Amino acid sequence: MPDSGIHARAPGKLFLSGEYAVLQGAPAVACAVGRHVEASFLSGDTAEDPEAARWRRAAREILLRHGLDPAPAGRALKIDSRALYSDGGIKLGFGSSAAVAVAVSGLLLAAQDRRSLLDDRLRIADELHRAIQGPGGSGVDVAASLHGGVIAVEGDRVDSLHWPRGLYCEVIFTGRDADTARAIGRFQEALRGGERAAVKELCTAADAVRRAWNRGADRVLATVQEYAAVWRELDRSAGLGVFSREHLRLASLARAADCVYKPSGSGGGDCGLAFSTNRERLGALTASAREAGFLPLAVDLGVEGLRVRRQSGRA
């Protein structure tokens, strides 16, 4: 029987660059954020939430497929993802489903008799996420939640990065969530509709951000600005809906404060990121964004990834 004292904690994520381009093999840079999903086994006769049961049943099928012990997935689960939602119950765009997949798979693998490796955790979590959300995603959000910190993902390769010294970033919530599956569908339609040259330019810009990441804050800032400009042009020509009214307004406020702004993730809603090498400029931007009705979010970036603990405190 699974140890009821096991608790798993997985952070959300934010794309820093490489959205959409990563689906074409280009590198993406992402980071874990300081808001978490918690997963644990229910004790006693506490009723299991239907959504938790859905995740658990999907996980059981995956454990069986990999020749792992399905018994832990026979025990009712408690999943708490509220930290990745606004006070009004709107998804913030921190990859809540990916964080749930990482927390649940981490919990169930920790209850196995065998010790799971990082590659095992990533594979099981990614399969679980795709089983619930569908096969269209990049897997970057799962990797960021599992590994933590700042990472670059290119194909199956995941590299750890450092946050550039002197680069500052603020996270601003637009006030509404995004439909990632629909956004990916529009992107695939754009590829079929003759936007391959524009997508190739986006991939080149994403690669430039990845190569610049450990070369200093000024270089990163310049390449992120170029990536955002190329992405916006693709959005205009293909009608992706990335730069919504909210994101355009925030981009305008960022220009007035001499900051660099881009949506994070699929765009349309969710969060945007404002970058600068000057803290005061970012402070002015967040103040103006708040006055305009947006919600700056005080979250730590590059936090620790999946953490599994027992009541004894052993990881």
C-alpha positions as a Markdown table, in Angstrom:
| # | Residue | x | y | z |
|---|---|---|---|---|
| 1 | Met | 0.0 | 0.0 | 0.0 |
| 2 | Pro | 1.3 | 3.5 | -0.8 |
| 3 | Asp | 2.8 | 5.5 | 2.0 |
| 4 | Ser | 0.2 | 8.1 | 2.8 |
| 5 | Gly | 2.9 | 10.4 | 4.1 |
| 6 | Ile | 4.4 | 11.1 | 0.7 |
| 7 | His | 3.8 | 14.6 | -0.7 |
| 8 | Ala | 4.8 | 15.9 | -4.1 |
| 9 | Arg | 5.2 | 19.6 | -5.0 |
| 10 | Ala | 5.8 | 20.8 | -8.6 |
| 11 | Pro | 6.1 | 24.4 | -9.8 |
| 12 | Gly | 4.4 | 26.1 | -12.7 |
| 13 | Lys | 6.4 | 27.4 | -15.7 |
| 14 | Leu | 6.7 | 30.4 | -18.0 |
| 15 | Phe | 8.1 | 30.5 | -21.5 |
| 16 | Leu | 10.8 | 33.1 | -21.8 |
| 17 | Ser | 11.3 | 32.6 | -25.5 |
| 18 | Gly | 10.7 | 30.0 | -28.2 |
| 19 | Glu | 6.9 | 29.8 | -28.2 |
| 20 | Tyr | 5.6 | 28.1 | -31.4 |
| 21 | Ala | 9.1 | 27.9 | -32.8 |
| 22 | Val | 9.8 | 25.0 | -30.5 |
| 23 | Leu | 7.1 | 23.0 | -32.3 |
| 24 | Gln | 9.4 | 23.3 | -35.4 |
| 25 | Gly | 12.5 | 22.1 | -33.6 |
| 26 | Ala | 13.9 | 25.5 | -32.5 |
| 27 | Pro | 15.1 | 26.0 | -28.9 |
| 28 | Ala | 12.8 | 27.4 | -26.2 |
| 29 | Val | 13.9 | 29.0 | -23.0 |
| 30 | Ala | 11.6 | 28.5 | -20.0 |
| 31 | Cys | 11.7 | 28.8 | -16.2 |
| 32 | Ala | 9.9 | 27.4 | -13.2 |
| 33 | Val | 7.9 | 29.9 | -11.2 |
| 34 | Gly | 7.3 | 30.1 | -7.5 |
| 35 | Arg | 3.7 | 28.8 | -7.5 |
| 36 | His | 3.1 | 25.1 | -7.1 |
| 37 | Val | 0.8 | 22.2 | -7.4 |
| 38 | Glu | 0.6 | 19.8 | -4.4 |
| 39 | Ala | -0.3 | 16.1 | -4.7 |
| 40 | Ser | -0.7 | 13.5 | -2.0 |
| 41 | Phe | -2.6 | 10.4 | -1.1 |
| 42 | Leu | -5.9 | 10.8 | 0.6 |
| 43 | Ser | -6.3 | 9.1 | 4.0 |
| 44 | Gly | -9.4 | 7.7 | 5.6 |
| 45 | Asp | -12.8 | 8.0 | 3.9 |
| 46 | Thr | -12.2 | 11.4 | 2.3 |
| 47 | Ala | -14.0 | 11.6 | -1.0 |
| 48 | Glu | -11.7 | 11.9 | -4.1 |
| 49 | Asp | -12.4 | 14.8 | -6.4 |
| 50 | Pro | -13.5 | 13.6 | -9.9 |
| 51 | Glu | -10.7 | 15.5 | -11.6 |
| 52 | Ala | -8.1 | 13.9 | -9.4 |
| 53 | Ala | -9.6 | 10.5 | -10.1 |
| 54 | Arg | -9.3 | 11.2 | -13.9 |
| 55 | Trp | -5.6 | 12.0 | -13.5 |
| 56 | Arg | -5.0 | 8.9 | -11.3 |
| 57 | Arg | -6.8 | 6.5 | -13.8 |
| 58 | Ala | -4.7 | 7.9 | -16.7 |
| 59 | Ala | -1.5 | 7.5 | -14.6 |
| 60 | Arg | -2.4 | 3.9 | -13.8 |
| 61 | Glu | -2.6 | 3.0 | -17.5 |
| 62 | Ile | 0.8 | 4.6 | -18.1 |
| 63 | Leu | 2.4 | 2.8 | -15.2 |
| 64 | Leu | 1.1 | -0.5 | -16.6 |
| 65 | Arg | 2.3 | 0.3 | -20.1 |
| 66 | His | 5.8 | 0.8 | -18.7 |
| 67 | Gly | 5.8 | -2.4 | -16.6 |
| 68 | Leu | 5.6 | -0.4 | -13.3 |
| 69 | Asp | 3.6 | -1.1 | -10.2 |
| 70 | Pro | 0.0 | 0.3 | -10.8 |
| 71 | Ala | -0.9 | -0.2 | -7.1 |
| 72 | Pro | -0.1 | 3.4 | -6.0 |
| 73 | Ala | -2.6 | 4.6 | -8.6 |
| 74 | Gly | -5.3 | 2.6 | -6.9 |
| 75 | Arg | -5.2 | 4.9 | -4.0 |
| 76 | Ala | -7.3 | 8.1 | -4.0 |
| 77 | Leu | -5.4 | 11.3 | -4.6 |
| 78 | Lys | -5.6 | 14.9 | -3.5 |
| 79 | Ile | -4.5 | 17.5 | -6.0 |
| 80 | Asp | -4.3 | 21.2 | -5.1 |
| 81 | Ser | -3.5 | 23.5 | -8.1 |
| 82 | Arg | -5.2 | 26.6 | -6.7 |
| 83 | Ala | -1.9 | 28.6 | -6.6 |
| 84 | Leu | -1.8 | 28.5 | -10.4 |
| 85 | Tyr | -5.1 | 30.3 | -10.7 |
| 86 | Ser | -6.2 | 33.8 | -10.0 |
| 87 | Asp | -8.5 | 34.7 | -7.1 |
| 88 | Gly | -11.3 | 34.6 | -9.6 |
| 89 | Gly | -10.5 | 31.1 | -10.7 |
| 90 | Ile | -8.9 | 32.0 | -14.0 |
| 91 | Lys | -5.8 | 30.1 | -15.1 |
| 92 | Leu | -2.7 | 32.3 | -15.0 |
| 93 | Gly | -0.9 | 30.6 | -17.8 |
| 94 | Phe | 1.7 | 28.9 | -15.5 |
| 95 | Gly | 1.2 | 25.5 | -17.1 |
| 96 | Ser | -1.2 | 24.1 | -14.4 |
| 97 | Ser | -1.9 | 20.8 | -16.2 |
| 98 | Ala | 1.8 | 20.2 | -16.7 |
| 99 | Ala | 2.6 | 20.9 | -13.1 |
| 100 | Val | -0.3 | 18.5 | -12.1 |
| 101 | Ala | 1.2 | 15.8 | -14.4 |
| 102 | Val | 4.7 | 16.3 | -12.8 |
| 103 | Ala | 3.4 | 16.2 | -9.2 |
| 104 | Val | 1.1 | 13.2 | -9.8 |
| 105 | Ser | 3.7 | 11.2 | -11.6 |
| 106 | Gly | 6.4 | 12.1 | -9.1 |
| 107 | Leu | 4.1 | 11.0 | -6.2 |
| 108 | Leu | 3.2 | 7.7 | -7.8 |
| 109 | Leu | 6.8 | 6.9 | -8.8 |
| 110 | Ala | 8.0 | 7.7 | -5.3 |
| 111 | Ala | 5.6 | 5.1 | -4.0 |
| 112 | Gln | 7.3 | 2.4 | -6.2 |
| 113 | Asp | 9.7 | -0.1 | -4.7 |
| 114 | Arg | 12.3 | 0.9 | -7.3 |
| 115 | Arg | 14.0 | 4.3 | -7.4 |
| 116 | Ser | 13.0 | 6.3 | -10.5 |
| 117 | Leu | 15.6 | 8.2 | -12.5 |
| 118 | Leu | 15.0 | 11.7 | -13.8 |
| 119 | Asp | 14.5 | 10.4 | -17.4 |
| 120 | Asp | 11.8 | 8.1 | -16.0 |
| 121 | Arg | 10.0 | 10.9 | -14.3 |
| 122 | Leu | 10.1 | 13.1 | -17.4 |
| 123 | Arg | 8.8 | 10.4 | -19.7 |
| 124 | Ile | 6.0 | 9.3 | -17.4 |
| 125 | Ala | 5.0 | 12.9 | -16.6 |
| 126 | Asp | 5.0 | 13.9 | -20.3 |
| 127 | Glu | 2.9 | 10.9 | -21.3 |
| 128 | Leu | 0.4 | 11.7 | -18.5 |
| 129 | His | 0.2 | 15.3 | -19.6 |
| 130 | Arg | -0.5 | 14.3 | -23.2 |
| 131 | Ala | -3.0 | 11.7 | -22.1 |
| 132 | Ile | -5.1 | 14.4 | -20.4 |
| 133 | Gln | -4.4 | 17.4 | -22.5 |
| 134 | Gly | -3.8 | 15.9 | -26.0 |
| 135 | Pro | -0.7 | 15.3 | -28.1 |
| 136 | Gly | -0.1 | 18.8 | -29.6 |
| 137 | Gly | 2.1 | 20.4 | -27.0 |
| 138 | Ser | 5.9 | 20.8 | -27.0 |
| 139 | Gly | 6.6 | 19.2 | -23.6 |
| 140 | Val | 8.6 | 22.3 | -22.5 |
| 141 | Asp | 6.2 | 23.0 | -19.6 |
| 142 | Val | 6.6 | 19.5 | -18.2 |
| 143 | Ala | 10.4 | 19.7 | -18.5 |
| 144 | Ala | 10.5 | 23.1 | -16.7 |
| 145 | Ser | 8.2 | 21.9 | -13.9 |
| 146 | Leu | 10.3 | 18.8 | -13.4 |
| 147 | His | 13.8 | 20.2 | -13.7 |
| 148 | Gly | 13.2 | 23.6 | -12.2 |
| 149 | Gly | 15.5 | 26.6 | -12.6 |
| 150 | Val | 15.9 | 28.1 | -16.1 |
| 151 | Ile | 16.2 | 25.6 | -19.0 |
| 152 | Ala | 16.7 | 25.4 | -22.7 |
| 153 | Val | 14.7 | 22.7 | -24.6 |
| 154 | Glu | 15.6 | 21.7 | -28.1 |
| 155 | Gly | 14.1 | 18.4 | -29.3 |
| 156 | Asp | 14.8 | 15.9 | -26.6 |
| 157 | Arg | 17.7 | 17.8 | -25.2 |
| 158 | Val | 17.2 | 19.8 | -21.9 |
| 159 | Asp | 20.1 | 22.1 | -20.8 |
| 160 | Ser | 20.2 | 24.1 | -17.5 |
| 161 | Leu | 20.9 | 27.8 | -17.8 |
| 162 | His | 21.6 | 30.6 | -15.4 |
| 163 | Trp | 19.6 | 33.7 | -15.0 |
| 164 | Pro | 21.7 | 36.6 | -16.6 |
| 165 | Arg | 23.1 | 38.9 | -14.0 |
| 166 | Gly | 21.5 | 42.4 | -14.3 |
| 167 | Leu | 18.5 | 41.2 | -16.3 |
| 168 | Tyr | 15.2 | 41.9 | -14.5 |
| 169 | Cys | 11.8 | 40.6 | -15.4 |
| 170 | Glu | 8.2 | 41.3 | -14.2 |
| 171 | Val | 5.2 | 39.0 | -14.8 |
| 172 | Ile | 1.9 | 40.7 | -15.7 |
| 173 | Phe | -1.4 | 38.9 | -15.9 |
| 174 | Thr | -3.7 | 40.0 | -18.7 |
| 175 | Gly | -6.9 | 39.2 | -16.8 |
| 176 | Arg | -8.0 | 36.3 | -19.0 |
| 177 | Asp | -6.8 | 32.8 | -19.8 |
| 178 | Ala | -5.7 | 31.5 | -23.2 |
| 179 | Asp | -6.9 | 28.5 | -25.2 |
| 180 | Thr | -3.5 | 26.8 | -25.9 |
| 181 | Ala | -5.0 | 23.9 | -28.0 |
| 182 | Arg | -6.8 | 26.3 | -30.3 |
| 183 | Ala | -3.7 | 28.5 | -30.6 |
| 184 | Ile | -1.6 | 25.5 | -31.7 |
| 185 | Gly | -4.3 | 24.6 | -34.2 |
| 186 | Arg | -4.1 | 28.1 | -35.7 |
| 187 | Phe | -0.3 | 27.8 | -35.9 |
| 188 | Gln | -0.6 | 24.5 | -37.8 |
| 189 | Glu | -3.1 | 26.2 | -40.1 |
| 190 | Ala | -0.6 | 29.0 | -40.7 |
| 191 | Leu | 2.1 | 26.5 | -41.7 |
| 192 | Arg | -0.3 | 24.9 | -44.2 |
| 193 | Gly | -1.3 | 28.3 | -45.5 |
| 194 | Gly | 2.1 | 29.5 | -46.6 |
| 195 | Glu | 3.7 | 31.1 | -43.6 |
| 196 | Arg | 6.7 | 28.8 | -43.6 |
| 197 | Ala | 9.2 | 31.6 | -44.3 |
| 198 | Ala | 7.8 | 33.7 | -41.4 |
| 199 | Val | 8.0 | 30.7 | -39.1 |
| 200 | Lys | 11.6 | 30.0 | -40.1 |
| 201 | Glu | 12.4 | 33.6 | -39.2 |
| 202 | Leu | 10.8 | 33.0 | -35.8 |
| 203 | Cys | 12.9 | 29.9 | -35.3 |
| 204 | Thr | 16.0 | 31.9 | -36.2 |
| 205 | Ala | 15.0 | 34.5 | -33.6 |
| 206 | Ala | 14.4 | 31.8 | -31.0 |
| 207 | Asp | 17.8 | 30.3 | -31.6 |
| 208 | Ala | 19.4 | 33.8 | -31.2 |
| 209 | Val | 17.8 | 34.1 | -27.7 |
| 210 | Arg | 19.1 | 30.7 | -26.7 |
| 211 | Arg | 22.7 | 31.5 | -27.9 |
| 212 | Ala | 22.6 | 34.9 | -26.2 |
| 213 | Trp | 21.3 | 33.6 | -22.9 |
| 214 | Asn | 24.7 | 33.2 | -21.1 |
| 215 | Arg | 26.3 | 36.1 | -22.9 |
| 216 | Gly | 25.1 | 39.0 | -20.7 |
| 217 | Ala | 21.9 | 40.8 | -19.9 |
| 218 | Asp | 22.2 | 43.4 | -22.7 |
| 219 | Arg | 22.5 | 40.7 | -25.4 |
| 220 | Val | 19.6 | 38.7 | -24.0 |
| 221 | Leu | 17.4 | 41.8 | -23.9 |
| 222 | Ala | 18.2 | 42.7 | -27.5 |
| 223 | Thr | 17.5 | 39.2 | -28.8 |
| 224 | Val | 14.2 | 38.9 | -26.8 |
| 225 | Gln | 13.1 | 42.2 | -28.3 |
| 226 | Glu | 13.9 | 40.9 | -31.8 |
| 227 | Tyr | 12.1 | 37.7 | -31.0 |
| 228 | Ala | 9.0 | 39.6 | -29.9 |
| 229 | Ala | 9.1 | 41.7 | -33.0 |
| 230 | Val | 9.3 | 38.7 | -35.3 |
| 231 | Trp | 6.6 | 36.9 | -33.4 |
| 232 | Arg | 4.3 | 39.9 | -33.7 |
| 233 | Glu | 4.8 | 40.2 | -37.4 |
| 234 | Leu | 4.0 | 36.5 | -37.8 |
| 235 | Asp | 0.9 | 37.1 | -35.7 |
| 236 | Arg | -0.2 | 39.9 | -37.9 |
| 237 | Ser | 0.3 | 38.0 | -41.2 |
| 238 | Ala | -1.1 | 34.7 | -40.0 |
| 239 | Gly | -3.9 | 35.9 | -37.6 |
| 240 | Leu | -2.7 | 33.7 | -34.7 |
| 241 | Gly | -4.4 | 35.9 | -32.1 |
| 242 | Val | -1.2 | 36.1 | -30.0 |
| 243 | Phe | -1.0 | 39.8 | -29.5 |
| 244 | Ser | -4.5 | 40.4 | -28.2 |
| 245 | Arg | -5.9 | 43.8 | -27.2 |
| 246 | Glu | -4.5 | 43.2 | -23.7 |
| 247 | His | -1.0 | 42.2 | -24.9 |
| 248 | Leu | -0.9 | 45.2 | -27.3 |
| 249 | Arg | -1.8 | 47.5 | -24.5 |
| 250 | Leu | 0.9 | 46.1 | -22.3 |
| 251 | Ala | 3.4 | 46.3 | -25.1 |
| 252 | Ser | 2.6 | 50.0 | -25.5 |
| 253 | Leu | 3.0 | 50.6 | -21.8 |
| 254 | Ala | 6.4 | 48.8 | -21.9 |
| 255 | Arg | 7.6 | 51.0 | -24.8 |
| 256 | Ala | 6.7 | 54.1 | -22.9 |
| 257 | Ala | 8.8 | 52.8 | -19.9 |
| 258 | Asp | 11.7 | 51.8 | -22.3 |
| 259 | Cys | 11.2 | 48.1 | -21.4 |
| 260 | Val | 10.9 | 45.0 | -23.6 |
| 261 | Tyr | 7.6 | 43.1 | -23.5 |
| 262 | Lys | 6.3 | 39.8 | -24.9 |
| 263 | Pro | 3.5 | 37.4 | -24.3 |
| 264 | Ser | 4.5 | 34.2 | -22.5 |
| 265 | Gly | 3.1 | 30.9 | -23.9 |
| 266 | Ser | 0.4 | 30.7 | -26.6 |
| 267 | Gly | -0.6 | 34.3 | -26.2 |
| 268 | Gly | -4.0 | 35.8 | -26.5 |
| 269 | Gly | -4.4 | 35.9 | -22.7 |
| 270 | Asp | -2.5 | 34.5 | -19.7 |
| 271 | Cys | 0.7 | 36.4 | -18.7 |
| 272 | Gly | 3.2 | 38.6 | -20.4 |
| 273 | Leu | 6.8 | 39.3 | -19.5 |
| 274 | Ala | 8.5 | 42.7 | -19.2 |
| 275 | Phe | 12.3 | 42.7 | -19.3 |
| 276 | Ser | 14.8 | 45.5 | -18.5 |
| 277 | Thr | 18.3 | 46.0 | -17.2 |
| 278 | Asn | 16.9 | 48.8 | -15.1 |
| 279 | Arg | 14.8 | 48.1 | -12.1 |
| 280 | Glu | 13.3 | 51.6 | -11.9 |
| 281 | Arg | 12.0 | 51.3 | -15.5 |
| 282 | Leu | 10.3 | 48.0 | -14.6 |
| 283 | Gly | 8.8 | 49.6 | -11.5 |
| 284 | Ala | 7.3 | 52.4 | -13.6 |
| 285 | Leu | 5.9 | 49.9 | -16.0 |
| 286 | Thr | 4.3 | 47.7 | -13.3 |
| 287 | Ala | 2.7 | 50.8 | -11.8 |
| 288 | Ser | 1.2 | 51.9 | -15.1 |
| 289 | Ala | 0.1 | 48.4 | -15.8 |
| 290 | Arg | -1.7 | 48.2 | -12.5 |
| 291 | Glu | -3.4 | 51.6 | -13.2 |
| 292 | Ala | -4.5 | 50.3 | -16.5 |
| 293 | Gly | -6.3 | 47.4 | -14.8 |
| 294 | Phe | -3.7 | 44.6 | -15.2 |
| 295 | Leu | -2.3 | 42.5 | -12.4 |
| 296 | Pro | 1.5 | 42.4 | -11.9 |
| 297 | Leu | 2.3 | 39.1 | -10.2 |
| 298 | Ala | 5.1 | 38.9 | -7.6 |
| 299 | Val | 6.5 | 35.5 | -8.3 |
| 300 | Asp | 10.0 | 34.1 | -8.0 |
| 301 | Leu | 11.6 | 32.8 | -11.3 |
| 302 | Gly | 13.9 | 29.9 | -11.7 |
| 303 | Val | 12.8 | 28.1 | -8.6 |
| 304 | Glu | 13.4 | 24.4 | -7.7 |
| 305 | Gly | 11.6 | 21.8 | -9.7 |
| 306 | Leu | 9.7 | 18.7 | -8.5 |
| 307 | Arg | 10.2 | 18.0 | -4.8 |
| 308 | Val | 8.9 | 14.7 | -3.2 |
| 309 | Arg | 9.0 | 14.5 | 0.6 |
| 310 | Arg | 7.9 | 12.0 | 3.2 |
| 311 | Gln | 6.8 | 12.9 | 6.6 |
| 312 | Ser | 10.2 | 12.1 | 7.9 |
| 313 | Gly | 11.5 | 14.8 | 5.7 |
| 314 | Arg | 13.6 | 12.5 | 3.4 |
| 315 | Ala | 13.4 | 13.5 | -0.3 |
